[in-house]
Amino acid sequence: MIRFLLGVLAGAVFAFAFVRFDLAPPGLFGLPDKVRGNLVSAAVEEDLYDLSRTPEAHTRALKVYFANRADDAARVDAEAGFPFLDALHRKRAVREARQLSAQWSAFDAVLEQPALRAALEKRHGATDTETLKRAQLHAAYLETPFLRRWYAAQGRTVDADTLRAALAETAKDDAPGNGPASPR
């Protein structure tokens, strides 16, 4: 029983060390997985590189490729200027923009409560409903570090007055190839 517990503890320590310090286990340990991954990847290469295959066949082949040759996939993405990474960033920005935009109508319910409205009027120094809603939306935006950094990387300056339009523009931008990519 002690050997088992020591083995589990050693495995956990090694796994943590490999991930934390970006180390790899000795090549001998990864050889069976590498051989299996290369065999599986070779089996789907026909689907991957045959331009007449269906999108579903290409999708299955890409899944196998990503699962078994992640290093190659990351290298290809880097060589192409990070289109896959940019698409992931854009998807997240779209999702966060939609989530923030959805809060706009919820602010009406908050402002209908006299005590909350008074506190918000005092905090933001305004009594106009539209101004209060913009201030609340901007405060929520300031709590989304990824979206702020994404807009900054786009070279966009977003403030309380331009935020709603920026969110609307970003929220509709979910098709591949739409909108600006993350700059490098």
Coordinates of N, CA, C and O in Angstrom, one line a residue:
M1 N 0.8 -1.2 0.0 CA 0.0 0.0 0.0 C 0.9 1.3 0.0 O 0.5 2.2 -0.6
I2 N 2.0 1.2 0.7 CA 2.9 2.4 0.8 C 3.5 2.6 -0.6 O 3.6 3.8 -1.0
R3 N 3.9 1.6 -1.3 CA 4.4 1.7 -2.6 C 3.4 2.4 -3.6 O 3.8 3.3 -4.4
F4 N 2.2 2.0 -3.5 CA 1.2 2.6 -4.3 C 1.0 4.1 -4.0 O 1.0 4.9 -4.9
L5 N 0.9 4.4 -2.7 CA 0.8 5.9 -2.4 C 2.0 6.7 -2.8 O 1.9 7.8 -3.3
L6 N 3.2 6.1 -2.6 CA 4.4 6.8 -3.0 C 4.4 6.9 -4.6 O 4.9 8.0 -5.1
G7 N 4.0 5.9 -5.3 CA 3.9 6.0 -6.7 C 3.0 7.1 -7.2 O 3.3 7.9 -8.1
V8 N 1.8 7.2 -6.6 CA 0.8 8.2 -6.9 C 1.4 9.6 -6.6 O 1.2 10.5 -7.4
L9 N 2.0 9.7 -5.4 CA 2.6 11.0 -5.1 C 3.7 11.4 -6.0 O 3.7 12.6 -6.5
A10 N 4.6 10.5 -6.4 CA 5.6 10.8 -7.3 C 5.1 11.2 -8.7 O 5.5 12.1 -9.3
G11 N 4.0 10.5 -9.2 CA 3.4 10.8 -10.4 C 2.8 12.2 -10.4 O 2.9 12.9 -11.4
A12 N 2.2 12.5 -9.3 CA 1.6 13.9 -9.2 C 2.7 15.0 -9.2 O 2.5 16.0 -9.8
V13 N 3.8 14.7 -8.5 CA 4.9 15.7 -8.4 C 5.5 15.8 -9.8 O 5.7 17.0 -10.3
F14 N 5.7 14.7 -10.5 CA 6.3 14.8 -11.9 C 5.3 15.5 -12.8 O 5.8 16.3 -13.6
A15 N 4.0 15.2 -12.8 CA 3.1 15.8 -13.6 C 3.1 17.3 -13.4 O 3.1 18.1 -14.3
F16 N 3.0 17.7 -12.1 CA 3.0 19.2 -11.8 C 4.3 19.8 -12.3 O 4.3 20.9 -12.9
A17 N 5.5 19.2 -12.1 CA 6.7 19.7 -12.5 C 6.8 19.9 -14.1 O 7.3 20.9 -14.6
F18 N 6.3 18.9 -14.8 CA 6.3 18.9 -16.2 C 5.5 20.0 -16.8 O 5.9 20.8 -17.7
V19 N 4.3 20.2 -16.2 CA 3.4 21.3 -16.7 C 3.9 22.6 -16.2 O 4.0 23.6 -17.0
R20 N 4.3 22.8 -15.0 CA 4.6 24.1 -14.4 C 5.9 24.6 -15.0 O 6.0 25.8 -15.3
F21 N 6.9 23.8 -15.3 CA 8.2 24.2 -15.8 C 8.3 23.9 -17.3 O 9.5 24.0 -17.8
D22 N 7.3 23.6 -17.9 CA 7.3 23.3 -19.4 C 8.4 22.3 -19.7 O 9.1 22.4 -20.7
L23 N 8.4 21.2 -19.0 CA 9.4 20.1 -19.2 C 8.6 19.0 -19.9 O 7.4 18.9 -19.9
A24 N 9.4 18.1 -20.4 CA 8.8 16.9 -21.0 C 9.4 15.6 -20.4 O 10.6 15.7 -20.0
P25 N 8.7 14.6 -20.2 CA 9.3 13.4 -19.7 C 10.3 12.9 -20.7 O 10.3 13.2 -21.8
P26 N 11.2 12.0 -20.2 CA 12.3 11.5 -21.1 C 11.6 10.9 -22.3 O 10.5 10.3 -22.3
G27 N 12.3 11.0 -23.5 CA 11.7 10.6 -24.8 C 11.3 9.1 -24.8 O 10.4 8.8 -25.5
L28 N 12.0 8.3 -24.0 CA 11.6 6.9 -23.9 C 10.2 6.7 -23.5 O 9.5 5.8 -24.0
F29 N 9.7 7.5 -22.5 CA 8.3 7.3 -22.0 C 7.3 7.7 -23.1 O 6.2 7.2 -23.1
G30 N 7.6 8.7 -23.9 CA 6.6 9.1 -24.9 C 6.7 8.4 -26.2 O 5.8 8.7 -27.1
L31 N 7.6 7.5 -26.4 CA 7.8 6.8 -27.7 C 6.5 6.1 -28.1 O 6.1 6.2 -29.2
P32 N 5.9 5.2 -27.2 CA 4.7 4.5 -27.7 C 3.5 5.5 -28.1 O 2.9 5.3 -29.1
D33 N 3.4 6.6 -27.4 CA 2.3 7.5 -27.7 C 2.7 8.2 -29.1 O 1.8 8.5 -29.9
K34 N 3.9 8.6 -29.3 CA 4.3 9.2 -30.5 C 4.1 8.3 -31.7 O 3.7 8.8 -32.7
V35 N 4.5 7.1 -31.6 CA 4.3 6.1 -32.7 C 2.8 6.0 -33.0 O 2.4 6.0 -34.1
R36 N 2.0 5.8 -31.9 CA 0.6 5.7 -32.1 C 0.0 6.9 -32.8 O -0.8 6.9 -33.8
G37 N 0.4 8.1 -32.3 CA -0.1 9.4 -32.9 C 0.3 9.5 -34.3 O -0.5 10.0 -35.2
N38 N 1.6 9.2 -34.7 CA 2.0 9.3 -36.1 C 1.2 8.3 -37.0 O 0.9 8.6 -38.1
L39 N 1.0 7.1 -36.5 CA 0.2 6.1 -37.3 C -1.2 6.6 -37.5 O -1.7 6.5 -38.6
V40 N -1.8 7.1 -36.5 CA -3.2 7.6 -36.6 C -3.3 8.8 -37.5 O -4.1 8.9 -38.4
S41 N -2.3 9.7 -37.4 CA -2.3 10.9 -38.2 C -2.0 10.5 -39.7 O -2.6 11.1 -40.6
A42 N -1.2 9.5 -39.9 CA -0.9 9.1 -41.3 C -2.2 8.5 -41.9 O -2.4 8.6 -43.1
A43 N -3.0 7.8 -41.1 CA -4.2 7.2 -41.6 C -5.2 8.2 -42.0 O -6.0 8.0 -42.9
V44 N -5.2 9.4 -41.5 CA -6.2 10.4 -41.9 C -5.7 11.5 -42.8 O -6.4 12.4 -43.2
E45 N -4.4 11.4 -43.2 CA -3.8 12.3 -44.1 C -4.5 12.4 -45.4 O -4.7 13.5 -46.0
E46 N -5.0 11.3 -45.9 CA -5.8 11.3 -47.2 C -7.0 12.3 -47.1 O -7.3 13.1 -48.0
D47 N -7.7 12.1 -46.0 CA -8.9 13.0 -45.8 C -8.5 14.4 -45.6 O -9.1 15.4 -46.0
L48 N -7.4 14.6 -44.9 CA -6.9 16.0 -44.6 C -6.5 16.8 -45.8 O -6.8 17.9 -46.0
Y49 N -5.8 16.1 -46.7 CA -5.2 16.8 -47.9 C -6.0 16.6 -49.2 O -5.7 17.2 -50.2
D50 N -7.1 15.9 -49.1 CA -7.9 15.7 -50.3 C -8.9 16.9 -50.4 O -9.9 16.9 -49.6
L51 N -8.8 17.8 -51.3 CA -9.6 19.0 -51.4 C -11.0 18.7 -51.8 O -11.9 19.5 -51.6
S52 N -11.3 17.5 -52.3 CA -12.7 17.1 -52.7 C -13.5 16.5 -51.6 O -14.7 16.2 -51.8
R53 N -12.9 16.3 -50.4 CA -13.6 15.7 -49.3 C -14.6 16.7 -48.7 O -14.5 17.9 -48.9
T54 N -15.6 16.1 -48.0 CA -16.6 17.0 -47.4 C -16.1 17.7 -46.2 O -15.1 17.3 -45.6
P55 N -16.7 18.8 -45.9 CA -16.3 19.6 -44.7 C -16.3 18.7 -43.4 O -15.4 18.8 -42.6
E56 N -17.2 17.7 -43.3 CA -17.3 16.9 -42.2 C -16.0 16.0 -42.1 O -15.5 15.7 -41.1
A57 N -15.6 15.5 -43.3 CA -14.4 14.6 -43.3 C -13.2 15.4 -43.0 O -12.3 15.0 -42.2
H58 N -13.1 16.7 -43.5 CA -12.0 17.5 -43.1 C -12.0 17.8 -41.6 O -10.9 17.9 -41.0
T59 N -13.2 18.1 -41.0 CA -13.3 18.4 -39.6 C -12.8 17.2 -38.8 O -12.0 17.4 -37.8
R60 N -13.2 16.0 -39.1 CA -12.7 14.8 -38.4 C -11.2 14.6 -38.5 O -10.5 14.3 -37.6
A61 N -10.7 14.8 -39.7 CA -9.3 14.7 -40.0 C -8.5 15.8 -39.1 O -7.4 15.5 -38.6
L62 N -9.0 17.0 -39.1 CA -8.4 18.0 -38.3 C -8.4 17.7 -36.8 O -7.4 18.0 -36.1
K63 N -9.5 17.1 -36.3 CA -9.5 16.7 -34.9 C -8.4 15.7 -34.6 O -7.7 15.8 -33.6
V64 N -8.3 14.8 -35.5 CA -7.2 13.7 -35.3 C -5.8 14.4 -35.4 O -5.0 14.1 -34.6
Y65 N -5.7 15.3 -36.3 CA -4.4 16.0 -36.5 C -4.0 16.8 -35.2 O -2.9 16.7 -34.7
F66 N -5.0 17.6 -34.8 CA -4.8 18.4 -33.6 C -4.5 17.5 -32.3 O -3.7 17.9 -31.5
A67 N -5.2 16.4 -32.2 CA -5.0 15.5 -31.1 C -3.7 14.8 -31.1 O -3.1 14.6 -30.0
N68 N -3.2 14.5 -32.3 CA -2.0 13.7 -32.3 C -0.7 14.5 -32.8 O 0.4 14.0 -32.6
R69 N -0.9 15.6 -33.3 CA 0.3 16.4 -33.7 C 0.1 17.9 -33.3 O 0.1 18.8 -34.2
A70 N -0.1 18.1 -32.1 CA -0.4 19.4 -31.6 C 0.8 20.4 -31.8 O 0.6 21.6 -32.2
D71 N 2.0 19.9 -31.7 CA 3.2 20.7 -31.9 C 3.2 21.2 -33.4 O 3.5 22.4 -33.7
D72 N 2.9 20.3 -34.3 CA 2.9 20.7 -35.7 C 1.8 21.7 -36.0 O 2.0 22.6 -36.7
A73 N 0.6 21.5 -35.4 CA -0.5 22.4 -35.6 C -0.2 23.8 -35.1 O -0.4 24.8 -35.8
A74 N 0.5 23.8 -33.9 CA 0.8 25.1 -33.4 C 1.9 25.8 -34.2 O 1.9 27.0 -34.4
R75 N 2.8 25.0 -34.8 CA 3.9 25.6 -35.6 C 3.3 26.1 -36.9 O 3.6 27.2 -37.4
V76 N 2.4 25.4 -37.5 CA 1.7 25.8 -38.7 C 0.9 27.1 -38.5 O 0.9 28.0 -39.3
D77 N 0.2 27.2 -37.4 CA -0.6 28.4 -37.0 C 0.4 29.6 -36.9 O 0.1 30.7 -37.4
A78 N 1.5 29.4 -36.2 CA 2.5 30.5 -36.0 C 3.1 30.9 -37.4 O 3.2 32.1 -37.6
E79 N 3.4 29.9 -38.2 CA 3.9 30.3 -39.5 C 2.9 31.1 -40.4 O 3.3 31.9 -41.3
A80 N 1.7 30.8 -40.2 CA 0.6 31.5 -41.0 C 0.2 32.8 -40.4 O -0.7 33.4 -40.9
G81 N 0.8 33.2 -39.3 CA 0.4 34.5 -38.7 C -0.6 34.3 -37.6 O -1.4 35.3 -37.3
F82 N -0.8 33.1 -37.1 CA -1.8 32.9 -36.0 C -3.2 33.0 -36.3 O -4.0 33.6 -35.6
P83 N -3.7 32.5 -37.5 CA -5.1 32.6 -37.8 C -6.0 31.9 -36.8 O -7.1 32.3 -36.5
F84 N -5.6 30.7 -36.4 CA -6.4 29.9 -35.5 C -6.5 30.6 -34.1 O -7.6 30.8 -33.6
L85 N -5.4 31.1 -33.6 CA -5.3 31.8 -32.4 C -6.2 33.1 -32.4 O -6.9 33.4 -31.5
D86 N -6.1 33.8 -33.6 CA -6.9 35.0 -33.8 C -8.4 34.7 -33.8 O -9.2 35.5 -33.2
A87 N -8.7 33.6 -34.4 CA -10.1 33.2 -34.4 C -10.6 32.9 -33.0 O -11.8 33.2 -32.6
L88 N -9.8 32.2 -32.2 CA -10.2 31.9 -30.8 C -10.3 33.2 -30.0 O -11.3 33.4 -29.3
H89 N -9.4 34.2 -30.2 CA -9.5 35.4 -29.5 C -10.8 36.2 -30.0 O -11.5 36.7 -29.1
R90 N -11.1 36.2 -31.3 CA -12.3 36.9 -31.8 C -13.5 36.2 -31.2 O -14.5 36.9 -30.8
K91 N -13.6 34.9 -31.1 CA -14.8 34.2 -30.6 C -15.0 34.6 -29.1 O -16.1 34.9 -28.7
R92 N -13.9 34.7 -28.4 CA -14.1 35.1 -26.9 C -14.5 36.5 -26.8 O -15.4 36.9 -26.0
A93 N -14.0 37.4 -27.6 CA -14.4 38.8 -27.6 C -15.8 38.9 -28.0 O -16.6 39.7 -27.4
V94 N -16.3 38.2 -29.0 CA -17.7 38.2 -29.4 C -18.6 37.8 -28.2 O -19.6 38.4 -27.9
R95 N -18.2 36.7 -27.6 CA -19.0 36.1 -26.4 C -19.1 37.2 -25.3 O -20.1 37.4 -24.8
E96 N -17.9 37.8 -25.0 CA -17.9 38.7 -23.9 C -18.7 40.0 -24.2 O -19.4 40.6 -23.4
A97 N -18.6 40.4 -25.5 CA -19.4 41.6 -25.9 C -20.9 41.3 -25.9 O -21.7 42.2 -25.4
R98 N -21.3 40.1 -26.3 CA -22.7 39.8 -26.2 C -23.2 39.7 -24.7 O -24.3 40.2 -24.4
Q99 N -22.3 39.2 -23.8 CA -22.7 39.1 -22.4 C -22.9 40.5 -21.8 O -23.8 40.8 -21.1
L100 N -22.0 41.4 -22.2 CA -22.1 42.8 -21.7 C -23.3 43.5 -22.3 O -24.0 44.2 -21.6
S101 N -23.5 43.3 -23.5 CA -24.7 43.9 -24.2 C -26.0 43.5 -23.6 O -26.9 44.3 -23.5
A102 N -26.0 42.2 -23.2 CA -27.2 41.7 -22.5 C -27.6 42.4 -21.2 O -28.7 42.4 -20.8
Q103 N -26.6 43.0 -20.6 CA -26.8 43.6 -19.3 C -27.5 45.0 -19.4 O -28.1 45.4 -18.5
W104 N -27.5 45.5 -20.6 CA -28.1 46.9 -20.9 C -29.5 46.9 -20.4 O -30.0 47.8 -19.7
S105 N -30.3 45.9 -20.8 CA -31.8 45.9 -20.4 C -31.9 45.6 -19.0 O -32.9 46.0 -18.3
A106 N -31.0 44.9 -18.4 CA -31.1 44.6 -16.9 C -30.9 45.8 -16.1 O -31.4 45.9 -14.9
F107 N -30.2 46.8 -16.6 CA -30.0 48.0 -15.8 C -31.3 48.7 -15.6 O -31.4 49.5 -14.6
D108 N -32.3 48.6 -16.5 CA -33.6 49.2 -16.3 C -34.2 48.7 -14.9 O -34.7 49.5 -14.2
A109 N -34.1 47.4 -14.7 CA -34.7 46.9 -13.5 C -34.0 47.4 -12.2 O -34.6 47.7 -11.2
V110 N -32.7 47.6 -12.4 CA -31.9 48.1 -11.2 C -32.3 49.6 -11.0 O -32.5 50.0 -9.8
L111 N -32.4 50.4 -12.1 CA -32.8 51.8 -11.9 C -34.2 52.0 -11.5 O -34.5 53.2 -11.0
E112 N -35.1 51.0 -11.6 CA -36.4 51.2 -11.1 C -36.5 51.1 -9.6 O -37.5 51.5 -9.0
Q113 N -35.5 50.7 -8.9 CA -35.5 50.6 -7.5 C -34.9 51.9 -6.9 O -33.7 52.2 -7.2
P114 N -35.7 52.7 -6.2 CA -35.3 54.0 -5.7 C -34.0 54.0 -5.0 O -33.2 54.9 -5.2
A115 N -33.8 53.1 -4.1 CA -32.5 53.1 -3.3 C -31.3 52.9 -4.1 O -30.3 53.6 -4.0
L116 N -31.4 51.9 -5.0 CA -30.3 51.6 -5.9 C -30.0 52.8 -6.9 O -28.9 53.1 -7.1
R117 N -31.1 53.4 -7.4 CA -31.0 54.5 -8.3 C -30.3 55.7 -7.6 O -29.4 56.3 -8.2
A118 N -30.7 55.9 -6.4 CA -30.1 57.0 -5.6 C -28.6 56.8 -5.4 O -27.8 57.7 -5.6
A119 N -28.2 55.6 -5.1 CA -26.8 55.2 -4.9 C -26.0 55.4 -6.2 O -24.9 55.9 -6.2
L120 N -26.6 54.9 -7.3 CA -25.9 55.0 -8.6 C -25.8 56.5 -9.0 O -24.8 56.9 -9.6
E121 N -26.9 57.3 -8.8 CA -26.8 58.7 -9.1 C -25.7 59.4 -8.3 O -25.0 60.2 -8.9
K122 N -25.5 59.0 -7.1 CA -24.5 59.6 -6.3 C -23.1 59.2 -6.7 O -22.2 60.0 -6.9
R123 N -23.0 57.9 -7.0 CA -21.7 57.4 -7.5 C -21.2 58.0 -8.8 O -20.1 58.3 -9.0
H124 N -22.2 58.1 -9.8 CA -21.8 58.5 -11.1 C -22.1 60.0 -11.4 O -21.7 60.5 -12.4
G125 N -22.7 60.7 -10.4 CA -22.9 62.1 -10.5 C -23.8 62.5 -11.7 O -23.6 63.5 -12.3
A126 N -24.8 61.7 -11.9 CA -25.8 61.9 -13.0 C -27.2 61.4 -12.6 O -27.3 60.5 -11.7
T127 N -28.2 62.0 -13.1 CA -29.6 61.6 -12.8 C -30.3 61.1 -14.1 O -31.3 60.4 -14.0
D128 N -29.7 61.3 -15.2 CA -30.3 60.9 -16.5 C -30.2 59.3 -16.6 O -29.1 58.8 -16.4
T129 N -31.3 58.7 -16.9 CA -31.3 57.2 -17.0 C -30.3 56.7 -18.0 O -29.5 55.7 -17.7
E130 N -30.2 57.3 -19.2 CA -29.3 56.8 -20.2 C -27.8 57.0 -19.8 O -27.0 56.1 -20.0
T131 N -27.5 58.1 -19.1 CA -26.2 58.3 -18.6 C -25.8 57.3 -17.5 O -24.7 56.7 -17.5
L132 N -26.8 57.0 -16.7 CA -26.6 56.0 -15.6 C -26.3 54.6 -16.2 O -25.5 53.9 -15.8
K133 N -27.1 54.3 -17.2 CA -27.0 53.0 -17.9 C -25.6 52.9 -18.5 O -24.9 51.8 -18.5
R134 N -25.2 53.9 -19.2 CA -23.9 53.9 -19.9 C -22.8 53.8 -18.8 O -21.8 53.0 -19.0
A135 N -22.9 54.4 -17.7 CA -21.9 54.4 -16.6 C -21.8 52.9 -16.0 O -20.8 52.4 -15.8
Q136 N -23.0 52.3 -15.8 CA -23.0 51.0 -15.3 C -22.4 50.0 -16.3 O -21.7 49.1 -15.9
L137 N -22.7 50.2 -17.6 CA -22.2 49.3 -18.6 C -20.6 49.4 -18.7 O -19.9 48.5 -18.8
H138 N -20.2 50.7 -18.6 CA -18.7 50.9 -18.6 C -18.1 50.3 -17.4 O -17.0 49.7 -17.5
A139 N -18.7 50.4 -16.2 CA -18.2 49.7 -15.0 C -18.1 48.2 -15.2 O -17.1 47.6 -14.8
A140 N -19.1 47.6 -15.8 CA -19.0 46.2 -16.1 C -17.9 45.9 -17.1 O -17.2 44.9 -17.0
Y141 N -17.8 46.7 -18.1 CA -16.7 46.5 -19.1 C -15.3 46.6 -18.4 O -14.5 45.8 -18.8
L142 N -15.1 47.5 -17.5 CA -13.9 47.6 -16.8 C -13.5 46.3 -16.0 O -12.3 46.1 -15.7
E143 N -14.5 45.5 -15.8 CA -14.3 44.2 -15.1 C -14.1 43.0 -16.1 O -14.1 41.9 -15.6
T144 N -13.9 43.3 -17.3 CA -13.6 42.3 -18.3 C -12.2 42.5 -18.9 O -12.1 43.1 -20.0
P145 N -11.2 42.0 -18.3 CA -9.8 42.3 -18.7 C -9.5 41.8 -20.2 O -8.8 42.5 -20.9
F146 N -10.1 40.6 -20.5 CA -9.7 40.2 -21.9 C -10.3 41.1 -22.9 O -9.6 41.5 -23.9
L147 N -11.6 41.5 -22.8 CA -12.2 42.3 -23.8 C -11.5 43.7 -23.9 O -11.2 44.2 -25.0
R148 N -11.1 44.2 -22.8 CA -10.4 45.5 -22.7 C -9.0 45.4 -23.5 O -8.7 46.2 -24.3
R149 N -8.3 44.3 -23.2 CA -7.0 44.1 -23.9 C -7.2 43.8 -25.4 O -6.4 44.3 -26.2
W150 N -8.3 43.1 -25.7 CA -8.6 42.8 -27.1 C -8.8 44.1 -27.9 O -8.3 44.3 -29.0
Y151 N -9.7 45.0 -27.3 CA -9.9 46.3 -28.0 C -8.6 47.1 -28.1 O -8.4 47.8 -29.1
A152 N -7.8 47.1 -27.0 CA -6.6 47.9 -27.1 C -5.7 47.3 -28.1 O -5.0 48.1 -28.9
A153 N -5.6 46.0 -28.3 CA -4.8 45.4 -29.3 C -5.3 45.7 -30.7 O -4.6 45.8 -31.7
Q154 N -6.6 46.0 -30.8 CA -7.2 46.4 -32.1 C -6.9 47.9 -32.4 O -7.2 48.4 -33.4
G155 N -6.4 48.6 -31.4 CA -6.1 50.0 -31.5 C -7.4 50.8 -31.3 O -7.5 52.0 -31.8
R156 N -8.4 50.3 -30.6 CA -9.6 51.0 -30.4 C -9.6 51.6 -29.0 O -9.3 50.9 -28.0
T157 N -10.1 52.8 -28.9 CA -10.3 53.5 -27.7 C -11.7 53.4 -27.4 O -12.6 53.9 -28.1
V158 N -12.1 52.7 -26.3 CA -13.5 52.5 -25.9 C -13.7 53.3 -24.6 O -13.0 53.0 -23.6
D159 N -14.7 54.2 -24.6 CA -15.1 54.8 -23.3 C -16.6 54.6 -23.1 O -17.2 53.9 -23.9
A160 N -17.1 55.2 -22.1 CA -18.5 55.0 -21.7 C -19.4 55.5 -22.9 O -20.5 54.9 -23.1
D161 N -19.0 56.5 -23.6 CA -19.9 57.0 -24.7 C -19.8 56.1 -26.0 O -20.8 56.0 -26.7
T162 N -18.7 55.4 -26.2 CA -18.6 54.6 -27.4 C -18.7 53.1 -27.2 O -18.7 52.3 -28.1
L163 N -18.8 52.7 -25.9 CA -18.8 51.3 -25.6 C -20.0 50.5 -26.2 O -19.8 49.5 -26.7
R164 N -21.2 51.1 -26.1 CA -22.4 50.3 -26.5 C -22.3 50.0 -28.0 O -22.5 48.9 -28.5
A165 N -21.8 51.0 -28.8 CA -21.7 50.8 -30.3 C -20.5 49.8 -30.5 O -20.7 48.9 -31.4
A166 N -19.5 49.9 -29.8 CA -18.3 48.9 -30.0 C -18.8 47.5 -29.6 O -18.5 46.5 -30.4
L167 N -19.6 47.3 -28.6 CA -20.1 46.0 -28.2 C -21.0 45.5 -29.3 O -20.9 44.3 -29.6
A168 N -21.9 46.3 -29.8 CA -22.8 45.9 -30.8 C -22.1 45.4 -32.1 O -22.4 44.4 -32.7
E169 N -21.1 46.2 -32.4 CA -20.3 45.8 -33.6 C -19.5 44.5 -33.4 O -19.5 43.7 -34.3
T170 N -18.9 44.4 -32.2 CA -18.2 43.1 -31.9 C -19.1 41.9 -31.8 O -18.8 40.8 -32.3
A171 N -20.3 42.1 -31.2 CA -21.2 41.0 -31.0 C -21.7 40.4 -32.3 O -22.0 39.2 -32.3
K172 N -21.9 41.2 -33.3 CA -22.3 40.7 -34.6 C -21.2 40.1 -35.4 O -21.5 39.4 -36.4
D173 N -20.0 40.2 -35.0 CA -18.8 39.8 -35.7 C -18.4 38.4 -35.3 O -17.4 38.2 -34.7
D174 N -19.2 37.4 -35.6 CA -18.9 36.0 -35.2 C -18.6 35.1 -36.4 O -18.3 33.9 -36.1
A175 N -18.7 35.5 -37.6 CA -18.4 34.7 -38.7 C -16.9 34.7 -39.0 O -16.2 35.7 -38.8
P176 N -16.3 33.5 -39.3 CA -14.9 33.5 -39.6 C -14.5 34.4 -40.7 O -15.2 34.6 -41.7
G177 N -13.4 35.1 -40.5 CA -13.0 36.1 -41.5 C -13.6 37.5 -41.4 O -13.2 38.4 -42.1
N178 N -14.6 37.6 -40.5 CA -15.2 38.9 -40.3 C -14.3 39.7 -39.2 O -13.8 39.1 -38.3
G179 N -14.3 41.0 -39.4 CA -13.7 41.8 -38.4 C -12.2 41.7 -38.4 O -11.6 40.9 -39.0
P180 N -11.6 42.6 -37.6 CA -10.1 42.6 -37.6 C -9.6 41.5 -36.7 O -10.2 41.0 -35.8
A181 N -8.5 41.0 -37.1 CA -7.8 39.9 -36.3 C -7.0 40.6 -35.3 O -6.7 41.8 -35.3
S182 N -6.6 39.8 -34.3 CA -5.7 40.3 -33.2 C -4.4 40.7 -33.8 O -3.8 39.9 -34.5
P183 N -3.9 41.9 -33.6 CA -2.6 42.3 -34.2 C -1.5 41.5 -33.5 O -1.6 41.2 -32.3
R184 N -0.4 41.4 -34.2 CA 0.8 40.7 -33.6 C 1.9 41.7 -33.5 O 2.2 42.5 -34.3

